[in-house]
């Protein structure tokens, strides 16, 4: 299965998770890795399943800890805030994400 197919699906279990990370490591740039993590997080959270929402937040945390990309970080915080607000109903954490997101300088981003 291609990485793009994994990212676009809303399926998430241990096998898919393992395959996702194997394919993710092959991505050439941190920007691509961050974007794939964020997109996958949104897709699995959109199911509304509490396990998948929790996994989506963990995946976003992983991306923010491991990839150094300002644009990706801003995108990740934006989606994290959306997931926390819409699916977890954790409005304070969502607000904190939006506050951090607004402080990131994306003007100097280089897209590869």
Short mmCIF file of C-alpha atoms in Angstrom, two decimals:
data_model
loop_
_atom_site.label_atom_id
_atom_site.label_comp_id
_atom_site.label_asym_id
_atom_site.label_seq_id
_atom_site.Cartn_x
_atom_site.Cartn_y
_atom_site.Cartn_z
CA UNK A 1 0.00 0.00 0.00
CA UNK A 2 1.31 3.45 -0.91
CA UNK A 3 1.79 6.11 1.75
CA UNK A 4 -0.82 8.32 0.07
CA UNK A 5 -3.39 5.51 0.29
CA UNK A 6 -2.63 4.99 3.98
CA UNK A 7 -2.87 8.72 4.69
CA UNK A 8 -6.21 9.12 2.90
CA UNK A 9 -7.93 6.21 4.62
CA UNK A 10 -9.53 6.52 8.03
CA UNK A 11 -8.39 3.06 9.09
CA UNK A 12 -5.92 2.76 11.97
CA UNK A 13 -4.72 -0.37 13.72
CA UNK A 14 -1.31 -1.74 14.71
CA UNK A 15 -0.55 -3.11 11.21
CA UNK A 16 -1.52 0.09 9.44
CA UNK A 17 0.35 2.14 12.03
CA UNK A 18 3.52 0.10 11.47
CA UNK A 19 3.18 0.36 7.67
CA UNK A 20 2.56 4.12 7.95
CA UNK A 21 5.78 4.71 9.90
CA UNK A 22 7.84 2.49 7.58
CA UNK A 23 6.64 4.49 4.58
CA UNK A 24 6.89 7.80 6.43
CA UNK A 25 10.61 7.30 7.07
CA UNK A 26 11.13 7.21 3.29
CA UNK A 27 9.68 10.68 2.78
CA UNK A 28 12.46 13.04 1.69
CA UNK A 29 11.69 16.19 3.70
CA UNK A 30 10.44 17.02 7.18
CA UNK A 31 7.69 19.09 5.52
CA UNK A 32 6.34 15.96 3.77
CA UNK A 33 6.60 13.87 6.92
CA UNK A 34 4.81 16.50 8.97
CA UNK A 35 2.06 16.95 6.38
CA UNK A 36 1.46 13.20 6.10
CA UNK A 37 1.22 12.91 9.90
CA UNK A 38 -1.20 15.82 10.10
CA UNK A 39 -3.37 14.60 7.23
CA UNK A 40 -3.50 11.06 8.64
CA UNK A 41 -4.37 12.43 12.08
CA UNK A 42 -7.27 14.39 10.67
CA UNK A 43 -8.57 11.43 8.69
CA UNK A 44 -8.55 9.02 11.61
CA UNK A 45 -9.99 11.59 14.04
CA UNK A 46 -12.84 12.38 11.65
CA UNK A 47 -14.36 8.97 12.42
CA UNK A 48 -15.23 10.27 15.88
CA UNK A 49 -14.08 6.99 17.43
CA UNK A 50 -12.51 7.82 20.81
CA UNK A 51 -9.56 5.43 20.27
CA UNK A 52 -8.80 6.95 16.87
CA UNK A 53 -9.14 10.50 18.20
CA UNK A 54 -6.62 9.66 20.93
CA UNK A 55 -4.29 8.10 18.36
CA UNK A 56 -4.66 11.16 16.10
CA UNK A 57 -3.55 13.46 18.91
CA UNK A 58 -0.59 11.17 19.67
CA UNK A 59 0.40 11.23 15.99
CA UNK A 60 0.27 15.04 15.94
CA UNK A 61 2.39 15.18 19.10
CA UNK A 62 4.89 12.80 17.47
CA UNK A 63 5.09 15.00 14.37
CA UNK A 64 5.62 18.19 16.36
CA UNK A 65 8.36 16.57 18.45
CA UNK A 66 10.25 14.99 15.55
CA UNK A 67 10.02 17.28 12.52
CA UNK A 68 11.41 20.79 12.31
CA UNK A 69 9.25 22.69 9.88
CA UNK A 70 7.50 25.97 10.79
CA UNK A 71 4.74 25.67 8.21
CA UNK A 72 4.10 22.05 9.20
CA UNK A 73 4.12 23.01 12.87
CA UNK A 74 1.52 25.72 12.27
CA UNK A 75 -0.60 23.30 10.23
CA UNK A 76 -0.22 20.63 12.90
CA UNK A 77 -1.30 22.98 15.70
CA UNK A 78 -4.27 24.14 13.65
CA UNK A 79 -5.49 20.57 13.05
CA UNK A 80 -4.68 19.56 16.63
CA UNK A 81 -6.83 22.43 17.89
CA UNK A 82 -9.64 21.43 15.56
CA UNK A 83 -9.51 17.78 16.72
CA UNK A 84 -9.40 18.77 20.39
CA UNK A 85 -12.35 21.11 19.98
CA UNK A 86 -14.57 19.03 17.71
CA UNK A 87 -13.92 15.47 18.83
CA UNK A 88 -12.50 15.69 22.37
CA UNK A 89 -14.42 18.81 23.45
CA UNK A 90 -11.27 19.99 25.23
CA UNK A 91 -11.75 23.67 24.53
CA UNK A 92 -8.91 24.92 26.71
CA UNK A 93 -6.35 22.67 24.96
CA UNK A 94 -7.79 23.72 21.60
CA UNK A 95 -7.38 27.39 22.56
CA UNK A 96 -3.77 26.74 23.62
CA UNK A 97 -3.05 25.17 20.20
CA UNK A 98 -4.50 28.19 18.44
CA UNK A 99 -2.44 30.54 20.60
CA UNK A 100 0.78 28.66 19.78
CA UNK A 101 -0.22 28.44 16.12
CA UNK A 102 -0.60 32.21 15.84
CA UNK A 103 2.94 32.74 17.19
CA UNK A 104 4.73 30.69 14.51
CA UNK A 105 6.51 32.60 11.75
CA UNK A 106 5.49 30.94 8.50
CA UNK A 107 6.75 33.80 6.31
CA UNK A 108 10.23 32.28 6.08
CA UNK A 109 9.01 28.80 5.06
CA UNK A 110 10.56 27.08 2.06
CA UNK A 111 8.45 24.44 0.35
CA UNK A 112 10.21 21.50 -1.21
#
